[in-house]
XYZ file of C-alpha atoms in Angstrom:
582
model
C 14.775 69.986 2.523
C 11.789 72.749 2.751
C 10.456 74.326 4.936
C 8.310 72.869 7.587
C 8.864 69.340 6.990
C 10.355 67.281 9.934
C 14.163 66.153 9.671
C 14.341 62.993 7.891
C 15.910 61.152 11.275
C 12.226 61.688 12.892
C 10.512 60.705 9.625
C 12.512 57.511 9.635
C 11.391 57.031 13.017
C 7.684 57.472 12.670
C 7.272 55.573 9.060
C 8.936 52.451 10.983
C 7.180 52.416 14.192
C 3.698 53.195 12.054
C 4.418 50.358 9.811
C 5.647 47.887 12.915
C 1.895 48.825 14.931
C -0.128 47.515 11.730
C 1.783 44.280 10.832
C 1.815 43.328 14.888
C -2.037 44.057 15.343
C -2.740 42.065 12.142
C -0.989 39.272 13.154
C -2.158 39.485 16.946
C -5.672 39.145 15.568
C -5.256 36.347 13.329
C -2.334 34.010 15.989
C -5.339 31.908 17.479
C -6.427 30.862 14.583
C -3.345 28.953 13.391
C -0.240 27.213 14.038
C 2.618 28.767 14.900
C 4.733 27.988 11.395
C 3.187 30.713 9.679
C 3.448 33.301 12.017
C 7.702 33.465 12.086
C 7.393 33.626 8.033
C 5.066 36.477 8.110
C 7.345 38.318 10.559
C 10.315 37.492 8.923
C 8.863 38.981 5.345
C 7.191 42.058 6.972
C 10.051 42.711 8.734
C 12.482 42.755 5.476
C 9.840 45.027 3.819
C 9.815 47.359 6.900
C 13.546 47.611 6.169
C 13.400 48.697 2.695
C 11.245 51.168 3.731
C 12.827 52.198 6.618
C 15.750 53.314 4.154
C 14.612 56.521 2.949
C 16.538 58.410 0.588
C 19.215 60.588 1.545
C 18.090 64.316 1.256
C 17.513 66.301 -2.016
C 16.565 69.675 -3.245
C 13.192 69.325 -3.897
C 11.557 65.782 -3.105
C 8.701 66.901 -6.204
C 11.456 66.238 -8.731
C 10.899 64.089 -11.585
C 13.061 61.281 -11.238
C 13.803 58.269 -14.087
C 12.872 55.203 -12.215
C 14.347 52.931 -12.350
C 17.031 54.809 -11.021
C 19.665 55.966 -13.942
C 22.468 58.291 -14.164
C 23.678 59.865 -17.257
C 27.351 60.252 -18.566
C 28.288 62.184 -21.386
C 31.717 62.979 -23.004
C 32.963 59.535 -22.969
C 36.113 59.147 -24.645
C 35.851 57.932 -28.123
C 38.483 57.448 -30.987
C 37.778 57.394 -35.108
C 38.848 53.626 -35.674
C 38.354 51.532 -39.197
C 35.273 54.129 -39.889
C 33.234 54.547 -36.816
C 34.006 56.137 -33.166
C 34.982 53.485 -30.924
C 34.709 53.969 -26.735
C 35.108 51.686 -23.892
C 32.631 48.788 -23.079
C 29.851 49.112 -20.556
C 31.871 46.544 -18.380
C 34.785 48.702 -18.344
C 32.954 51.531 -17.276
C 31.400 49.408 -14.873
C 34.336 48.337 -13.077
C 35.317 52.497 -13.143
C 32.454 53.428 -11.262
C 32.190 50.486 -9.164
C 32.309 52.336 -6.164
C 28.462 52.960 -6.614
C 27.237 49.661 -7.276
C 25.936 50.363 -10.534
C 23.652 46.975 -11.735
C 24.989 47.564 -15.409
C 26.569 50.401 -17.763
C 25.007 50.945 -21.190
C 26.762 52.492 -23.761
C 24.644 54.416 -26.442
C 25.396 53.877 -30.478
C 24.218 55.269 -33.450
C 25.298 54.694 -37.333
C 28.305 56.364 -36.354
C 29.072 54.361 -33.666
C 29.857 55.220 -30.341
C 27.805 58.386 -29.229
C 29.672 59.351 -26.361
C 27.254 58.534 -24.277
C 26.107 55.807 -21.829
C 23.308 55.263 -19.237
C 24.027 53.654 -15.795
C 21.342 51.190 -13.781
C 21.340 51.509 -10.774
C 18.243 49.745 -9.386
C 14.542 50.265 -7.906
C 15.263 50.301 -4.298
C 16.481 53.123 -2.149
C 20.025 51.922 -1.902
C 20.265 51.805 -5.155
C 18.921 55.819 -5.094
C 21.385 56.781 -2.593
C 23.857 55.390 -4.849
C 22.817 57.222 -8.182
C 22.964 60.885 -5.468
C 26.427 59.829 -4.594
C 27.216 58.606 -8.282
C 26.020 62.581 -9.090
C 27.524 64.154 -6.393
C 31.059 62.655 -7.023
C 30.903 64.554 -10.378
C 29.530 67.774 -9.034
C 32.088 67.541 -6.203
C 34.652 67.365 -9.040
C 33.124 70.154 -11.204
C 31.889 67.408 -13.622
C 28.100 67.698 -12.990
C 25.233 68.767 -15.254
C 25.495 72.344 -14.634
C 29.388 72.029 -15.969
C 28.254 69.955 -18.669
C 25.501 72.870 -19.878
C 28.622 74.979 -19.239
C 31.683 73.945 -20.830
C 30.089 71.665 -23.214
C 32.612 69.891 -25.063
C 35.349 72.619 -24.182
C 36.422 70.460 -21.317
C 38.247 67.286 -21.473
C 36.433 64.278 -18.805
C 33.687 62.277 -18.346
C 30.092 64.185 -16.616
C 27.709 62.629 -14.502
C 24.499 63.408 -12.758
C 21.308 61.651 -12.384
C 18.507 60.936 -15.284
C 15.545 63.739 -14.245
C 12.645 64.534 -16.563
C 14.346 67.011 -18.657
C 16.909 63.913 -19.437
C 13.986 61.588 -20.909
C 12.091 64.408 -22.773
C 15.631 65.857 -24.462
C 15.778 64.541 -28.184
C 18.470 62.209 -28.917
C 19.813 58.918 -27.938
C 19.828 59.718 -24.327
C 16.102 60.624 -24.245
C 15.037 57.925 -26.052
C 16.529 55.346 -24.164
C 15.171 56.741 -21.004
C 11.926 57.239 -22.412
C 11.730 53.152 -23.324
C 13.025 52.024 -20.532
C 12.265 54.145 -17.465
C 9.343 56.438 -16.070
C 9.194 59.727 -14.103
C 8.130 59.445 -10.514
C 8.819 62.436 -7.451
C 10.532 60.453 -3.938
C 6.316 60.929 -2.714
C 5.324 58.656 -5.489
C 8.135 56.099 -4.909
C 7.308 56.216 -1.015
C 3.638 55.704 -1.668
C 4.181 52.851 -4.238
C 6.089 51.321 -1.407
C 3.528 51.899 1.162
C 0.973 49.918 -1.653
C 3.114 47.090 -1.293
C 3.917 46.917 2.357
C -0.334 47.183 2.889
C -0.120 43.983 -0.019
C 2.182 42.120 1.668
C 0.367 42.409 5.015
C -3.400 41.166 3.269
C -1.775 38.241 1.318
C -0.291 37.262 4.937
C -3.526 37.576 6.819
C -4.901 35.497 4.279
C -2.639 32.734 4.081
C -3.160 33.005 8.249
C -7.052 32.113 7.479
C -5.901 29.516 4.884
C -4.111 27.854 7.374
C -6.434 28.323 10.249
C -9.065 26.645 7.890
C -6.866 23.494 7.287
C -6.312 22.673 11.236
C -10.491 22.999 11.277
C -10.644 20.623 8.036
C -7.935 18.266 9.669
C -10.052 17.931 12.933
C -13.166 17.093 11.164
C -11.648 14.602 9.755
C -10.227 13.652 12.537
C -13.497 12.842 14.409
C -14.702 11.666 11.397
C -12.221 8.646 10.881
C -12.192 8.046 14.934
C -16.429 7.268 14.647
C -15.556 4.940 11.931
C -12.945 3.145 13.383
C -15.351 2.752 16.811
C -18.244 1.161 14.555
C -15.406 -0.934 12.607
C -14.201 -2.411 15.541
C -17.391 -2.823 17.272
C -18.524 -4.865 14.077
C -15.536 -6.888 14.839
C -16.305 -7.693 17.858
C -19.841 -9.133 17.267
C -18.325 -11.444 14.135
C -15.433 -12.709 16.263
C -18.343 -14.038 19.027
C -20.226 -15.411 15.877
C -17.254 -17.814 15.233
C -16.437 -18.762 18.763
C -19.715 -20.155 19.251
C -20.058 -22.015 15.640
C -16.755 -23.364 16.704
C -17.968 -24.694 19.826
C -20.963 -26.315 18.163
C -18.621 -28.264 15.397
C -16.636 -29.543 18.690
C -19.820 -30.363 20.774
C -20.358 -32.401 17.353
C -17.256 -33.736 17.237
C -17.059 -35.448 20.465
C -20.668 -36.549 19.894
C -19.661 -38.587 16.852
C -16.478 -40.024 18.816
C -18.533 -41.575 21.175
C -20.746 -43.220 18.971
C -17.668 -44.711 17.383
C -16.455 -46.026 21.077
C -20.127 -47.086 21.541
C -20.448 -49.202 18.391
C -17.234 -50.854 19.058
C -18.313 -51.938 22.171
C -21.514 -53.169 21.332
C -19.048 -55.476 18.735
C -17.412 -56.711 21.716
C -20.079 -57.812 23.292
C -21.650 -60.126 20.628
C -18.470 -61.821 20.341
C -18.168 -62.478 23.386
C -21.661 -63.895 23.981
C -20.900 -66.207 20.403
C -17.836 -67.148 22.651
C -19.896 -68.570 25.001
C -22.439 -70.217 22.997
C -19.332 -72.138 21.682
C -18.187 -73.337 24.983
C -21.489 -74.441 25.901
C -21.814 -75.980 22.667
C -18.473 -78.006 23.216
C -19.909 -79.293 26.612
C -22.823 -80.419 25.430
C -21.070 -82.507 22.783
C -18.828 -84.032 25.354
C -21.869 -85.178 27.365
C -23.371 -87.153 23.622
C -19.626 -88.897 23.730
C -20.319 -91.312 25.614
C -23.644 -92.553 23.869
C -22.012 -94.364 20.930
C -18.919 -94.930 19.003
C -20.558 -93.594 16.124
C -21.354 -90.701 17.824
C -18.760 -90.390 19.286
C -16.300 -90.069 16.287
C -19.225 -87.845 14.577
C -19.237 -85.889 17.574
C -15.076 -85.742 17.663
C -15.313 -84.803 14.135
C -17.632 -81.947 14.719
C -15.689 -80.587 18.163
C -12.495 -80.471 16.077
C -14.540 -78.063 13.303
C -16.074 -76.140 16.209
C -12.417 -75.766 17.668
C -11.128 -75.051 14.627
C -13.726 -72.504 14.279
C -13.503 -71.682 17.891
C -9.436 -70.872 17.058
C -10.856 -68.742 13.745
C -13.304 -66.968 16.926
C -10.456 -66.097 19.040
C -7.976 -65.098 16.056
C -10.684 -62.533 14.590
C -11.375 -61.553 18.761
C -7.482 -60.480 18.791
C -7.482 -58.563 15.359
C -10.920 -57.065 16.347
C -9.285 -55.792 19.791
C -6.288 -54.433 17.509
C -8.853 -53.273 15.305
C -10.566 -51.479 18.217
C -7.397 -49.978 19.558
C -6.231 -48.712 16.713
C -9.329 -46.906 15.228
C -9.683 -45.789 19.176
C -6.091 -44.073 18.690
C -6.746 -42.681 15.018
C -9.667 -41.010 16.953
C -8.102 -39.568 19.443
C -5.380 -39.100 17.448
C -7.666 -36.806 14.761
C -9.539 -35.641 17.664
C -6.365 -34.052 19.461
C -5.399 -32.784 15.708
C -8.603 -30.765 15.006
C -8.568 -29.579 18.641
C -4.977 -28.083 17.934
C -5.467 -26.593 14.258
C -8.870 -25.118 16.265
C -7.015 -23.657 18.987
C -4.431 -22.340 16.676
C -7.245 -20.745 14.336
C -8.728 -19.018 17.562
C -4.949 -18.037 18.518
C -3.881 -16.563 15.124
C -7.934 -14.611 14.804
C -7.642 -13.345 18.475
C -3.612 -12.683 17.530
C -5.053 -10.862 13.997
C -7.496 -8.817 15.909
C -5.492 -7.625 18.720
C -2.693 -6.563 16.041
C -5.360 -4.518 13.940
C -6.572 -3.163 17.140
C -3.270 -2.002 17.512
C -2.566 -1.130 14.158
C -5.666 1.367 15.267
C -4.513 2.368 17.914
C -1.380 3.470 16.101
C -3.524 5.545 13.416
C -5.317 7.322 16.274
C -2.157 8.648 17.798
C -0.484 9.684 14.657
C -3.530 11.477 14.045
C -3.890 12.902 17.305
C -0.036 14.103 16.550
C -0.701 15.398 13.406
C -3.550 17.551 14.844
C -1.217 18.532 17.701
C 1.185 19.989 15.445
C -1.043 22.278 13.531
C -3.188 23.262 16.520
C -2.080 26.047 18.403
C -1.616 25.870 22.017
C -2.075 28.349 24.816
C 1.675 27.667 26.247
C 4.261 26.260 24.149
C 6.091 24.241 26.809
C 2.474 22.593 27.267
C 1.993 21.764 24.059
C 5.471 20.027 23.506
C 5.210 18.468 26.653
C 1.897 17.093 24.891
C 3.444 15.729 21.564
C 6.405 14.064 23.417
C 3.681 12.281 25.752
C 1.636 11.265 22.392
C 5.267 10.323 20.563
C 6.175 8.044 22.993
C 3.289 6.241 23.291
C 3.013 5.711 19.725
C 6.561 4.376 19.830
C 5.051 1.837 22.639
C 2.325 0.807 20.581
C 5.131 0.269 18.065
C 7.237 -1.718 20.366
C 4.403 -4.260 21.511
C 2.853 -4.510 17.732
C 6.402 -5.643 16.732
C 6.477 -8.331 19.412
C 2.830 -9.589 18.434
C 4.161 -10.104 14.928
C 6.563 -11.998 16.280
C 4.237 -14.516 17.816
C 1.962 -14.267 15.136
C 4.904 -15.515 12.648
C 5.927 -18.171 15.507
C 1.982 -19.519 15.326
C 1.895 -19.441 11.525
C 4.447 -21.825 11.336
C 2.963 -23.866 13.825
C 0.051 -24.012 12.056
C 1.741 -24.827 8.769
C 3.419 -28.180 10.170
C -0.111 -29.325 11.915
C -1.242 -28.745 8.105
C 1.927 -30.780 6.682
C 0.871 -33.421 9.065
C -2.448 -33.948 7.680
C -1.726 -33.832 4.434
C 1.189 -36.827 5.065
C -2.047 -38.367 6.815
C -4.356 -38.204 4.086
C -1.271 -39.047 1.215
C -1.018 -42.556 4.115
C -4.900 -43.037 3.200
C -4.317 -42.238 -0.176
C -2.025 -45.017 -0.501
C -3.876 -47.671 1.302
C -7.217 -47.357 0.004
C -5.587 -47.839 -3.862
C -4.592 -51.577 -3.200
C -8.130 -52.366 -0.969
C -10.613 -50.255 -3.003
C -12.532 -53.058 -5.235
C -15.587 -51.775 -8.098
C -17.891 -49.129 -7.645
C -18.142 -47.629 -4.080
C -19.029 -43.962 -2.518
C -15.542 -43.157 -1.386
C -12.686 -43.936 -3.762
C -9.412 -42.586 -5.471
C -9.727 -40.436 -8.372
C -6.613 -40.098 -11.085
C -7.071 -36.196 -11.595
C -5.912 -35.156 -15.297
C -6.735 -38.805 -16.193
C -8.868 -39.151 -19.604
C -11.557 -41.425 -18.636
C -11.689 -44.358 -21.373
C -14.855 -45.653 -20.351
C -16.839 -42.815 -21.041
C -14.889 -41.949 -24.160
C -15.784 -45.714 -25.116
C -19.595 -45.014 -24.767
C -19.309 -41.667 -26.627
C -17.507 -42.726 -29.369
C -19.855 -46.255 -29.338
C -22.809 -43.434 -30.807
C -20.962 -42.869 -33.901
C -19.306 -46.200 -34.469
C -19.482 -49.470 -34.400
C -18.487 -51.462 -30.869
C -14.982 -52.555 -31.969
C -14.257 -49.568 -33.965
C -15.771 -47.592 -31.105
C -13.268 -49.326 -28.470
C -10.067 -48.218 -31.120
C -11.267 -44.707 -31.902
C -11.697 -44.353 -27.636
C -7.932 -46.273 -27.353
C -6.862 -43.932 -29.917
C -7.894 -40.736 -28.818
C -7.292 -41.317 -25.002
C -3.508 -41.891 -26.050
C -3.325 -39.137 -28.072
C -4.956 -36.215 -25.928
C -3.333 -37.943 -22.923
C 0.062 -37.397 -24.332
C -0.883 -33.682 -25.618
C -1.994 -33.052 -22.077
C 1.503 -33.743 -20.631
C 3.196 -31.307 -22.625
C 4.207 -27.790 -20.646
C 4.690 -26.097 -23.500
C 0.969 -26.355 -24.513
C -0.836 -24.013 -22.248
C -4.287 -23.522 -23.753
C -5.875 -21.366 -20.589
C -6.875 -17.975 -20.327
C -6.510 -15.542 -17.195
C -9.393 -13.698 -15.651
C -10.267 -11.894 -12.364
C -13.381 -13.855 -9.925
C -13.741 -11.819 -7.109
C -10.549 -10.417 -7.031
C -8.176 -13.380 -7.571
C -6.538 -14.325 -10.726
C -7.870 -17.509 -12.536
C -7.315 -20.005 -15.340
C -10.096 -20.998 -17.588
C -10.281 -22.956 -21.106
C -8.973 -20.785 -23.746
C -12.199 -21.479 -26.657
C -9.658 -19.673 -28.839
C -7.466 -22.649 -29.108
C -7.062 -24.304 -32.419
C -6.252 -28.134 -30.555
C -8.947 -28.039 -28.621
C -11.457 -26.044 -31.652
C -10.420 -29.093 -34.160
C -11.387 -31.716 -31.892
C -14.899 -30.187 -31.263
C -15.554 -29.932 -35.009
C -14.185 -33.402 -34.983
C -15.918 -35.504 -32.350
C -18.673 -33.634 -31.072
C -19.104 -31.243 -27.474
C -19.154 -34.453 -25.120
C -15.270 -35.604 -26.436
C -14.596 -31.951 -26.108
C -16.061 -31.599 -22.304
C -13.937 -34.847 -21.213
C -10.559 -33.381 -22.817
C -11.135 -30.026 -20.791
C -11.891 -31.476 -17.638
C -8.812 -33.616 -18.045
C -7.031 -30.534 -18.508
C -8.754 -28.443 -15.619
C -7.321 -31.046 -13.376
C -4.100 -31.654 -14.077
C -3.633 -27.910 -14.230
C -5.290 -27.597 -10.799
C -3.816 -30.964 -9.134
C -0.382 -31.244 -11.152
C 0.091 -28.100 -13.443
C 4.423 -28.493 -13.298
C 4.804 -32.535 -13.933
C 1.965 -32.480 -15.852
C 0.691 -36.271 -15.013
C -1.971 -37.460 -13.446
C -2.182 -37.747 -9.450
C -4.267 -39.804 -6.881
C -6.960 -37.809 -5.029
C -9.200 -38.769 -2.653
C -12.713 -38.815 -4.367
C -16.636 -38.155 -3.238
C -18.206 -40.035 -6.170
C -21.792 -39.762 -4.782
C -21.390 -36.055 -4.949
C -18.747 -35.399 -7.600
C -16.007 -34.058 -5.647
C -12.750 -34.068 -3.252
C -13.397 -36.178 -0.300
C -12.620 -35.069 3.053
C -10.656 -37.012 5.602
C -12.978 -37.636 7.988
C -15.002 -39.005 4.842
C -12.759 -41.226 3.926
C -12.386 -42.561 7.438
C -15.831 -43.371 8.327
C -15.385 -45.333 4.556
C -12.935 -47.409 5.725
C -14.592 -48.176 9.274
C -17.980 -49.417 7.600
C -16.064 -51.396 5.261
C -14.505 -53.141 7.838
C -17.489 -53.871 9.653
C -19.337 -55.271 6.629
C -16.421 -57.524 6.017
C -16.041 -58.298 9.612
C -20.208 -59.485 9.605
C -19.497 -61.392 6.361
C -16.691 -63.422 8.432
């Protein structure tokens, strides 16, 4: 050690507590300004550095010595033997395991042409342990006369292997031993190595502080958008609001509407009532009158008898058509009600499963706010850490509430679904009912009727074809073709449709590509072409499995699907018009 410099104990000391005072005021200034995940790791990877430097070498004769660093020691006179036409020595491994004691990192012998040179270089490391092991590694061998002040010495007068530690006289001497060290090491003094070390530590400490602002950044970025996505969410659901009012009140005006139109219904039938009943009358007085002109004459009389019996016969007819008119009455009375109560229910159920959808994306809301809320929580930094966990367990188990109760409205949104579902199954057995009976009363050409979809239509293919041809071979060529394209048009394994996207949803049109379809164009013109495609947009629509035509209730006034309620005013003003005919 010279003279004037402070024992290496106090040194130790000072470097430490030095190094300790600049990591703890840089992280002190930078802790507010993020969590608290980054601050362990910083203190865990300063403090490991502190402890590399903390181990200072153990003392030497001069610390302005020129040291190989990495650290390497030198051994020389390594037992070699003349085998098969080279020298031969023991392996770096084996060497390794000899000097184990010092935690050498790897043992390199040195060749030549010859062979083995003798000679090997030991690794020892970078770090100060691995320095205090290449001193003990020398001082073993000076200890046992075997350093390099023997070596210069004795030379090769004395048996044994001699150690010391690589200097700069070791890397500038010619021969193998120099020239390995001069490749794979450089000369540094113990100041150099300490100051290199002090570069780092000062490294270390900026990378950390910046990774603090990094992080410190990211919580300000995450509450931004924080706020931002709560604003948006506010005008979102205030949007909602205003559209779910909009369709409360148009559903009130369709059933203001409704009950308007029942009651004309119940009006009409009553006017009905009363005219037969005044016709009733008229036919009693009628009768009386008659049995006053009995008495006049014979004649008369029988004419008269004659004419009561037709006028009770009709009379009879009166009272017959008075009871079916009063079933009549009832039962178009209960089919309103009856589809009354119906759309009353699907309504309610519709304002069930909105107010049902709106309260669960309220929720689902709700639920995004808090995990936010959390997720800010946990990357904010909080002035007491019991407050701040106290915090995140308050937010975590409301979110599992919100949890809780948005599983229990899907459960009663499910239940009303399936509600809904069978009120739907039971109109559509209604309307298959009406289906049914208006195909054995519907007579010619009327507004409301049943439509075959998929069905070719052999009247207009008879007036198409009746341009080209003659009548009767106009009627065969329709005959023929209807057959034909009607039997084509059953098969599943001809599929001539393409698939594209309309507003999001998948859907089939006419593939032109066809060759079928192409043929009979060239064939027999667009309008045989337009009647074969809309046969084939049906049946795909209506039936596209069997394949076959089916019965659909039909608007032929306006060219398409009739509603129910359609189809029952049809029937009621058909019955009225036969009824006045009567």
């Amino acid at each position: 050690m010279r003279t004037g410099e402070p024992p290496r104990r106090i040194r130790k000391e000072r470097a430490c507590r030095k190094s300790e005072q600049n990591i703890e005021s840089l992280f002190q200034q930078h802790a507010t300004g993020v969590g608290s995940a980054a601050y362990p790791q910083g203190r865990d990877e300063a403090a490991r550095q502190l402890q590399l430097i903390a181990m200072e070498p153990q003392a030497v004769q001069n610390r302005d010595d020129l040291f190989v660093w990495p650290w390497m020691g030198v051994l020389v006179n390594v037992p070699t033997e003349w085998k098969n036409g080279c020298h031969v020595g023991e392996s770096g491994n084996r060497l390794k395991e000899k000097l184990s004691c010092f935690c050498p990192q790897k043992v390199i012998p040195l060749w030549n042409y010859r062979g083995h040179t003798g000679n090997a270089i030991v690794e020892f490391g970078k770090d100060w342990t691995a320095f205090n092991n290449a001193l003990a590694f020398e001082n073993h061998f000076e200890s046992e006369g075997y350093g390099k002040l023997d070596w210069k010495a004795y030379k090769h007068r004395r048996p044994g292997m001699f150690g010391w530690v690589a200097r700069a006289d070791d890397q500038k001497y010619p021969g193998p031993i120099g020239d390995y060290l001069h490749k794979n090491g450089d000369l540094k003094t113990i100041a150099d190595v300490e100051n290199e070390e002090a570069r780092k530590t000062n490294k270390l400490v900026a990378n950390l502080a910046s990774q603090i602002e990094v992080k410190r950044r990211h919580v300000e970025e995450l509450e931004c958008k924080y706020n931002e996505t709560t604003t948006s969410l506010d005008m979102i659901m205030e949007q909602k609001d205003q559209l779910l009012w909009a369709y409360n009140e148009e559903i009130h005006k369709m059933q203001q509407l409704a009950r308007r139109h029942s009651q004309r219904i119940i009006d009409e039938n009553q006017k009905l009532r009363s005219e037969l009943e005044s016709k009733m009358q008229n036919l009693d007085l009628r009768s009386k009158q008659l049995d006053e002109l009995v008495a006049r004459s014979e004649s008369e009389r029988r004419n008269l008898e004659h004419e009561k019996e037709k006028n009770g016969v009709k009379t009879k007819h009166l009272k017959m058509a008075t009871l079916v008119q009063q079933r009549a009455d009832e039962n178009v009375l209960k089919l309103v009600e009856k589809h009354k109560l119906e759309k009353q229910v699907a309504l309610d159920k519709i304002i069930k499963l909105e107010q049902q959808l709106d309260a669960k994306q309220k929720l689902e809301l709700e639920i995004k706010q808090l995990q936010g809320k959390l997720e800010v929580m946990k990357h904010m930094p909080g002035e007491e850490d019991s407050e701040s966990k106290k915090r995140i367990d308050e937010l975590s188990e409301e979110l599992q509430d919100k949890y809780d109760e948005m599983d229990a409205m899907e459960s009663l949104y499910h239940t009303l679904l399936t509600k809904e579902r069978k009120s739907n199954d039971e109109l559509q057995d209604a309307r298959k009912k009406l289906i049914d009976g208006l195909q054995t009363i519907t007579t010619g050409r009327a507004n409301i009727g049943i439509k075959r979809m998929g069905e070719l239509d052999l009247k207009s293919l008879a007036i198409v074809c009746g341009r080209k041809f003659s009548k009767e071979d106009a009627e065969v060529t329709a005959a023929i073709l209807c057959s034909k394209w009607e039997a084509d048009i059953r098969k599943p394994e001809w599929h001539p449709f393409r698939v594209v996207m309309v507003n999001g949803k998948k859907k089939e049109l006419i593939s032109e590509d066809d060759a079928k379809l192409q043929a009979l164009r060239e064939e027999y013109g667009e309008e045989v072409y337009s009647l074969v495609t809309k046969a084939l947009l049906e049946v795909n629509e209506y039936n596209p499995r069997g394949r076959y035509a089916v019965p659909e209730l039909w608007n032929y006034k306006e060219g398409r699907k009739a509603t129910l309620k359609e189809a029952l005013q049809y029937v009621l003003k058909q019955w009225r018009t036969h009824k006045r005919k009567r």
